[in-house]
Amino acid sequence: MKVYLAPKTVSIATAILLEETGLPYEPVMLDFSKGEQMQSAYHAINPKGRVPALVLENGILTETGAILEFIAAQVPDMGLVPSDPWKSAQMRAVMYYLASTFHVNHAHKMRGSRWANLKSSMEDMTSKVPETMRESCGYIEENCQMSPFVTGSDMSVADPWLFTVCTWLKGDDVDIRDFPSLAAHYDMMMSRPSTEKVRQLGLI
C-alpha cells in the first residue's frame, strides 16, 4: 500500500500504526511549505488536499479514523480495536473527540481561513489556541484514564492519534507536564520503536 504523509501533521498517527503492525507500505512525503497538497497531482489522490491518504488496489481511503481502523483490520490478532463493545465504544469516543475538537482547536492557529475571512478574526482565533488546547488536554486528563493505553493495558488505534495531537502542544504554548496522565502516555508512545522509525522518516 502507498500512504501520503507530511511532517508535523495528523498523518504521523497512520505512520506509527503501520510501523506497529509491520505491514509493508510505501511512504510518499508531501511538502506543505511548497503547497504540494493543493496541487492538481495530489488533488487527484485526495481532493480535500489533506493527509493522510491511503492508496490501495481497490481504491483510495482518506480520513485518519477510517485509515487507522482499516489498518487494524488487516492484523486482527493484534487487537488494535477492542473486541469488547464497551471498550471499543470508549476508544471511538476518544477518537471522535480528537477529530472534532482537539484537532480543530489546533487548526485555528494555521488554518483560520477555513472559518473566517477577516484578518482580525483569524488573529483572534490564533490567540485563543493555547486556551482551547489546554482545555482539550484537561478533558482528556479527566475523562480518559490511560492505564497505560487509552483503553487499558493494550494499545488501540486511538493511541497513536492521541500521541500525534500531543506533538503539537509545545508549538501551541501548552506544557504537557501540567497534565501528568497525558504526559505519561506521550512519553510511553515516544519511546516505542515504531515512533522512532517515524522520527527517522522526518515526520516528527
PDB file of C-alpha atoms in Angstrom:
ATOM      1  CA  MET A   1       0.000   0.000   0.000  1.00  0.00           C
ATOM      2  CA  LYS A   2       1.054   3.592  -0.596  1.00  0.00           C
ATOM      3  CA  VAL A   3       0.426   6.275   2.005  1.00  0.00           C
ATOM      4  CA  TYR A   4       0.742  10.038   1.573  1.00  0.00           C
ATOM      5  CA  LEU A   5       2.217  11.775   4.608  1.00  0.00           C
ATOM      6  CA  ALA A   6       3.530  15.179   5.689  1.00  0.00           C
ATOM      7  CA  PRO A   7       5.702  16.204   8.642  1.00  0.00           C
ATOM      8  CA  LYS A   8       4.006  17.516  11.790  1.00  0.00           C
ATOM      9  CA  THR A   9       0.535  16.564  10.560  1.00  0.00           C
ATOM     10  CA  VAL A  10      -2.023  14.064  11.794  1.00  0.00           C
ATOM     11  CA  SER A  11      -0.589  11.589   9.267  1.00  0.00           C
ATOM     12  CA  ILE A  12       2.018  10.771  11.934  1.00  0.00           C
ATOM     13  CA  ALA A  13      -0.611   8.545  13.556  1.00  0.00           C
ATOM     14  CA  THR A  14      -1.026   6.454  10.420  1.00  0.00           C
ATOM     15  CA  ALA A  15       2.715   6.017  10.007  1.00  0.00           C
ATOM     16  CA  ILE A  16       3.136   4.928  13.639  1.00  0.00           C
ATOM     17  CA  LEU A  17       0.337   2.374  13.373  1.00  0.00           C
ATOM     18  CA  LEU A  18       1.780   0.962  10.157  1.00  0.00           C
ATOM     19  CA  GLU A  19       5.138   0.569  11.882  1.00  0.00           C
ATOM     20  CA  GLU A  20       3.450  -1.097  14.858  1.00  0.00           C
ATOM     21  CA  THR A  21       1.774  -3.649  12.606  1.00  0.00           C
ATOM     22  CA  GLY A  22       4.779  -4.356  10.418  1.00  0.00           C
ATOM     23  CA  LEU A  23       2.613  -4.134   7.304  1.00  0.00           C
ATOM     24  CA  PRO A  24       4.614  -3.179   4.197  1.00  0.00           C
ATOM     25  CA  TYR A  25       3.912   0.308   2.901  1.00  0.00           C
ATOM     26  CA  GLU A  26       5.388   2.932   0.619  1.00  0.00           C
ATOM     27  CA  PRO A  27       5.557   6.383   2.226  1.00  0.00           C
ATOM     28  CA  VAL A  28       5.123   9.366  -0.081  1.00  0.00           C
ATOM     29  CA  MET A  29       6.076  12.672   1.525  1.00  0.00           C
ATOM     30  CA  LEU A  30       4.309  15.917   0.693  1.00  0.00           C
ATOM     31  CA  ASP A  31       5.894  19.302   1.350  1.00  0.00           C
ATOM     32  CA  PHE A  32       3.165  21.534   2.736  1.00  0.00           C
ATOM     33  CA  SER A  33       5.529  24.513   2.734  1.00  0.00           C
ATOM     34  CA  LYS A  34       5.538  24.280  -1.067  1.00  0.00           C
ATOM     35  CA  GLY A  35       1.792  23.743  -1.225  1.00  0.00           C
ATOM     36  CA  GLU A  36       2.124  20.288  -2.743  1.00  0.00           C
ATOM     37  CA  GLN A  37      -1.093  19.210  -1.018  1.00  0.00           C
ATOM     38  CA  MET A  38      -3.005  21.795  -3.065  1.00  0.00           C
ATOM     39  CA  GLN A  39      -1.583  20.882  -6.466  1.00  0.00           C
ATOM     40  CA  SER A  40      -3.617  19.027  -9.062  1.00  0.00           C
ATOM     41  CA  ALA A  41      -1.422  15.924  -8.881  1.00  0.00           C
ATOM     42  CA  TYR A  42      -2.318  15.371  -5.247  1.00  0.00           C
ATOM     43  CA  HIS A  43      -5.911  16.521  -5.662  1.00  0.00           C
ATOM     44  CA  ALA A  44      -6.302  13.548  -7.979  1.00  0.00           C
ATOM     45  CA  ILE A  45      -5.477  11.430  -4.915  1.00  0.00           C
ATOM     46  CA  ASN A  46      -7.337  13.464  -2.288  1.00  0.00           C
ATOM     47  CA  PRO A  47      -9.391  16.437  -3.483  1.00  0.00           C
ATOM     48  CA  LYS A  48      -9.559  17.681   0.129  1.00  0.00           C
ATOM     49  CA  GLY A  49      -5.848  18.491  -0.076  1.00  0.00           C
ATOM     50  CA  ARG A  50      -5.102  16.839   3.252  1.00  0.00           C
ATOM     51  CA  VAL A  51      -3.144  13.908   4.599  1.00  0.00           C
ATOM     52  CA  PRO A  52      -3.098  11.035   5.165  1.00  0.00           C
ATOM     53  CA  ALA A  53      -4.339   9.273   2.066  1.00  0.00           C
ATOM     54  CA  LEU A  54      -4.020   5.523   1.683  1.00  0.00           C
ATOM     55  CA  VAL A  55      -3.837   4.147  -1.853  1.00  0.00           C
ATOM     56  CA  LEU A  56      -4.953   0.541  -2.177  1.00  0.00           C
ATOM     57  CA  GLU A  57      -5.648  -1.807  -5.046  1.00  0.00           C
ATOM     58  CA  ASN A  58      -9.387  -1.299  -4.672  1.00  0.00           C
ATOM     59  CA  GLY A  59      -9.333   2.481  -4.170  1.00  0.00           C
ATOM     60  CA  ILE A  60      -8.203   5.412  -2.058  1.00  0.00           C
ATOM     61  CA  LEU A  61      -9.043   5.866   1.600  1.00  0.00           C
ATOM     62  CA  THR A  62      -8.892   9.196   3.430  1.00  0.00           C
ATOM     63  CA  GLU A  63      -9.665  10.425   6.974  1.00  0.00           C
ATOM     64  CA  THR A  64      -7.465   9.339   9.854  1.00  0.00           C
ATOM     65  CA  GLY A  65     -10.047   7.345  11.788  1.00  0.00           C
ATOM     66  CA  ALA A  66     -11.100   5.311   8.771  1.00  0.00           C
ATOM     67  CA  ILE A  67      -7.491   4.626   7.797  1.00  0.00           C
ATOM     68  CA  LEU A  68      -6.452   3.564  11.295  1.00  0.00           C
ATOM     69  CA  GLU A  69      -9.357   1.147  11.617  1.00  0.00           C
ATOM     70  CA  PHE A  70      -8.688  -0.274   8.146  1.00  0.00           C
ATOM     71  CA  ILE A  71      -5.055  -0.922   9.072  1.00  0.00           C
ATOM     72  CA  ALA A  72      -6.144  -2.568  12.326  1.00  0.00           C
ATOM     73  CA  ALA A  73      -8.486  -4.850  10.403  1.00  0.00           C
ATOM     74  CA  GLN A  74      -5.534  -6.213   8.422  1.00  0.00           C
ATOM     75  CA  VAL A  75      -3.963  -7.554  11.615  1.00  0.00           C
ATOM     76  CA  PRO A  76      -6.945  -8.706  13.737  1.00  0.00           C
ATOM     77  CA  ASP A  77      -4.775 -10.800  16.039  1.00  0.00           C
ATOM     78  CA  MET A  78      -3.113  -7.619  17.344  1.00  0.00           C
ATOM     79  CA  GLY A  79      -6.393  -6.494  18.914  1.00  0.00           C
ATOM     80  CA  LEU A  80      -5.926  -2.857  17.930  1.00  0.00           C
ATOM     81  CA  VAL A  81      -9.703  -2.444  18.084  1.00  0.00           C
ATOM     82  CA  PRO A  82     -11.015  -3.947  21.330  1.00  0.00           C
ATOM     83  CA  SER A  83     -13.416  -6.859  20.934  1.00  0.00           C
ATOM     84  CA  ASP A  84     -15.356  -5.721  23.981  1.00  0.00           C
ATOM     85  CA  PRO A  85     -18.159  -3.400  22.761  1.00  0.00           C
ATOM     86  CA  TRP A  86     -17.827  -1.008  25.692  1.00  0.00           C
ATOM     87  CA  LYS A  87     -14.060  -0.645  25.299  1.00  0.00           C
ATOM     88  CA  SER A  88     -14.345  -0.167  21.537  1.00  0.00           C
ATOM     89  CA  ALA A  89     -17.010   2.491  22.051  1.00  0.00           C
ATOM     90  CA  GLN A  90     -14.820   4.251  24.614  1.00  0.00           C
ATOM     91  CA  MET A  91     -11.926   4.118  22.161  1.00  0.00           C
ATOM     92  CA  ARG A  92     -14.019   5.698  19.417  1.00  0.00           C
ATOM     93  CA  ALA A  93     -15.319   8.341  21.803  1.00  0.00           C
ATOM     94  CA  VAL A  94     -11.720   9.491  22.275  1.00  0.00           C
ATOM     95  CA  MET A  95     -11.025   9.317  18.541  1.00  0.00           C
ATOM     96  CA  TYR A  96     -14.090  11.368  17.645  1.00  0.00           C
ATOM     97  CA  TYR A  97     -13.098  13.966  20.232  1.00  0.00           C
ATOM     98  CA  LEU A  98      -9.611  14.156  18.744  1.00  0.00           C
ATOM     99  CA  ALA A  99     -11.071  14.672  15.267  1.00  0.00           C
ATOM    100  CA  SER A 100     -13.911  17.032  16.081  1.00  0.00           C
ATOM    101  CA  THR A 101     -12.449  19.162  18.854  1.00  0.00           C
ATOM    102  CA  PHE A 102      -8.777  18.704  19.757  1.00  0.00           C
ATOM    103  CA  HIS A 103      -7.503  18.824  16.158  1.00  0.00           C
ATOM    104  CA  VAL A 104      -9.854  21.657  15.254  1.00  0.00           C
ATOM    105  CA  ASN A 105      -8.601  23.727  18.197  1.00  0.00           C
ATOM    106  CA  HIS A 106      -5.070  23.358  16.872  1.00  0.00           C
ATOM    107  CA  ALA A 107      -6.093  24.127  13.298  1.00  0.00           C
ATOM    108  CA  HIS A 108      -7.417  27.541  14.313  1.00  0.00           C
ATOM    109  CA  LYS A 109      -3.800  28.698  14.555  1.00  0.00           C
ATOM    110  CA  MET A 110      -2.688  27.961  10.993  1.00  0.00           C
ATOM    111  CA  ARG A 111      -5.919  27.267   9.129  1.00  0.00           C
ATOM    112  CA  GLY A 112      -8.137  30.144  10.192  1.00  0.00           C
ATOM    113  CA  SER A 113      -9.129  30.801   6.583  1.00  0.00           C
ATOM    114  CA  ARG A 114     -11.303  27.688   6.789  1.00  0.00           C
ATOM    115  CA  TRP A 115     -13.670  29.539   9.119  1.00  0.00           C
ATOM    116  CA  ALA A 116     -13.169  33.271   8.569  1.00  0.00           C
ATOM    117  CA  ASN A 117     -12.202  35.905   6.002  1.00  0.00           C
ATOM    118  CA  LEU A 118     -11.230  38.878   8.144  1.00  0.00           C
ATOM    119  CA  LYS A 119      -7.619  39.070   9.296  1.00  0.00           C
ATOM    120  CA  SER A 120      -8.771  40.239  12.715  1.00  0.00           C
ATOM    121  CA  SER A 121     -10.971  37.163  13.056  1.00  0.00           C
ATOM    122  CA  MET A 122      -8.075  34.857  12.240  1.00  0.00           C
ATOM    123  CA  GLU A 123      -5.819  36.682  14.686  1.00  0.00           C
ATOM    124  CA  ASP A 124      -8.448  36.247  17.384  1.00  0.00           C
ATOM    125  CA  MET A 125      -8.705  32.520  16.664  1.00  0.00           C
ATOM    126  CA  THR A 126      -4.918  32.178  16.793  1.00  0.00           C
ATOM    127  CA  SER A 127      -4.683  33.946  20.123  1.00  0.00           C
ATOM    128  CA  LYS A 128      -7.222  31.564  21.654  1.00  0.00           C
ATOM    129  CA  VAL A 129      -5.414  28.369  20.609  1.00  0.00           C
ATOM    130  CA  PRO A 130      -3.366  27.930  23.827  1.00  0.00           C
ATOM    131  CA  GLU A 131      -6.550  28.237  25.881  1.00  0.00           C
ATOM    132  CA  THR A 132      -8.596  25.758  23.849  1.00  0.00           C
ATOM    133  CA  MET A 133      -5.726  23.281  23.568  1.00  0.00           C
ATOM    134  CA  ARG A 134      -5.255  23.381  27.335  1.00  0.00           C
ATOM    135  CA  GLU A 135      -8.987  22.781  27.739  1.00  0.00           C
ATOM    136  CA  SER A 136      -8.752  19.738  25.480  1.00  0.00           C
ATOM    137  CA  CYS A 137      -5.783  18.416  27.447  1.00  0.00           C
ATOM    138  CA  GLY A 138      -7.801  18.864  30.623  1.00  0.00           C
ATOM    139  CA  TYR A 139     -10.739  16.978  29.162  1.00  0.00           C
ATOM    140  CA  ILE A 140      -8.562  14.007  28.193  1.00  0.00           C
ATOM    141  CA  GLU A 141      -6.754  14.104  31.553  1.00  0.00           C
ATOM    142  CA  GLU A 142     -10.012  13.993  33.499  1.00  0.00           C
ATOM    143  CA  ASN A 143     -12.052  11.655  31.319  1.00  0.00           C
ATOM    144  CA  CYS A 144      -9.610   9.190  29.780  1.00  0.00           C
ATOM    145  CA  GLN A 145      -7.868   7.071  32.408  1.00  0.00           C
ATOM    146  CA  MET A 146      -4.823   5.855  30.474  1.00  0.00           C
ATOM    147  CA  SER A 147      -3.534   2.693  32.111  1.00  0.00           C
ATOM    148  CA  PRO A 148      -1.216   2.943  30.290  1.00  0.00           C
ATOM    149  CA  PHE A 149      -3.059   2.995  26.936  1.00  0.00           C
ATOM    150  CA  VAL A 150      -6.338   4.707  26.106  1.00  0.00           C
ATOM    151  CA  THR A 151      -8.375   1.514  26.551  1.00  0.00           C
ATOM    152  CA  GLY A 152      -6.291  -0.048  29.311  1.00  0.00           C
ATOM    153  CA  SER A 153      -3.395  -2.478  29.145  1.00  0.00           C
ATOM    154  CA  ASP A 154      -3.318  -2.875  25.355  1.00  0.00           C
ATOM    155  CA  MET A 155      -2.638  -0.444  22.536  1.00  0.00           C
ATOM    156  CA  SER A 156      -5.533   0.553  20.304  1.00  0.00           C
ATOM    157  CA  VAL A 157      -5.812   2.710  17.214  1.00  0.00           C
ATOM    158  CA  ALA A 158      -6.602   5.681  19.471  1.00  0.00           C
ATOM    159  CA  ASP A 159      -3.107   5.759  20.980  1.00  0.00           C
ATOM    160  CA  PRO A 160      -1.004   6.915  18.012  1.00  0.00           C
ATOM    161  CA  TRP A 161      -3.676   9.504  17.231  1.00  0.00           C
ATOM    162  CA  LEU A 162      -3.665  10.926  20.762  1.00  0.00           C
ATOM    163  CA  PHE A 163       0.128  10.969  20.745  1.00  0.00           C
ATOM    164  CA  THR A 164       0.188  12.805  17.419  1.00  0.00           C
ATOM    165  CA  VAL A 165      -2.107  15.570  18.631  1.00  0.00           C
ATOM    166  CA  CYS A 166       0.121  15.965  21.681  1.00  0.00           C
ATOM    167  CA  THR A 167       3.182  16.558  19.492  1.00  0.00           C
ATOM    168  CA  TRP A 168       1.582  19.909  18.615  1.00  0.00           C
ATOM    169  CA  LEU A 169       1.206  21.140  22.187  1.00  0.00           C
ATOM    170  CA  LYS A 170       4.618  22.755  22.596  1.00  0.00           C
ATOM    171  CA  GLY A 171       4.075  24.828  19.455  1.00  0.00           C
ATOM    172  CA  ASP A 172       0.670  25.804  20.798  1.00  0.00           C
ATOM    173  CA  ASP A 173       2.241  27.102  24.028  1.00  0.00           C
ATOM    174  CA  VAL A 174       0.891  24.291  26.192  1.00  0.00           C
ATOM    175  CA  ASP A 175       3.095  22.401  28.664  1.00  0.00           C
ATOM    176  CA  ILE A 176       2.054  18.754  28.607  1.00  0.00           C
ATOM    177  CA  ARG A 177       3.721  18.314  32.028  1.00  0.00           C
ATOM    178  CA  ASP A 178       0.750  20.153  33.505  1.00  0.00           C
ATOM    179  CA  PHE A 179      -1.258  17.013  32.676  1.00  0.00           C
ATOM    180  CA  PRO A 180       0.518  14.031  34.293  1.00  0.00           C
ATOM    181  CA  SER A 181      -1.506  11.190  32.754  1.00  0.00           C
ATOM    182  CA  LEU A 182      -1.301  12.716  29.295  1.00  0.00           C
ATOM    183  CA  ALA A 183       2.430  13.311  29.712  1.00  0.00           C
ATOM    184  CA  ALA A 184       2.991   9.699  30.779  1.00  0.00           C
ATOM    185  CA  HIS A 185       1.119   8.470  27.706  1.00  0.00           C
ATOM    186  CA  TYR A 186       3.149  10.794  25.481  1.00  0.00           C
ATOM    187  CA  ASP A 187       6.453   9.590  26.949  1.00  0.00           C
ATOM    188  CA  MET A 188       5.430   5.958  26.571  1.00  0.00           C
ATOM    189  CA  MET A 189       4.474   6.422  22.934  1.00  0.00           C
ATOM    190  CA  MET A 190       7.597   8.453  22.191  1.00  0.00           C
ATOM    191  CA  SER A 191       9.774   5.622  23.494  1.00  0.00           C
ATOM    192  CA  ARG A 192       8.276   2.968  21.216  1.00  0.00           C
ATOM    193  CA  PRO A 193      10.387   1.665  18.291  1.00  0.00           C
ATOM    194  CA  SER A 194       7.547   2.487  15.888  1.00  0.00           C
ATOM    195  CA  THR A 195       7.718   6.145  16.863  1.00  0.00           C
ATOM    196  CA  GLU A 196      11.488   6.188  16.461  1.00  0.00           C
ATOM    197  CA  LYS A 197      11.131   4.858  12.916  1.00  0.00           C
ATOM    198  CA  VAL A 198       8.619   7.602  12.154  1.00  0.00           C
ATOM    199  CA  ARG A 199      11.061  10.152  13.599  1.00  0.00           C
ATOM    200  CA  GLN A 200      13.688   8.806  11.217  1.00  0.00           C
ATOM    201  CA  LEU A 201      11.279   9.416   8.343  1.00  0.00           C
ATOM    202  CA  GLY A 202      11.262  13.087   9.387  1.00  0.00           C
ATOM    203  CA  LEU A 203       7.576  13.195  10.272  1.00  0.00           C
ATOM    204  CA  ILE A 204       8.055  14.214  13.919  1.00  0.00           C
TER     205      ILE A 204
END
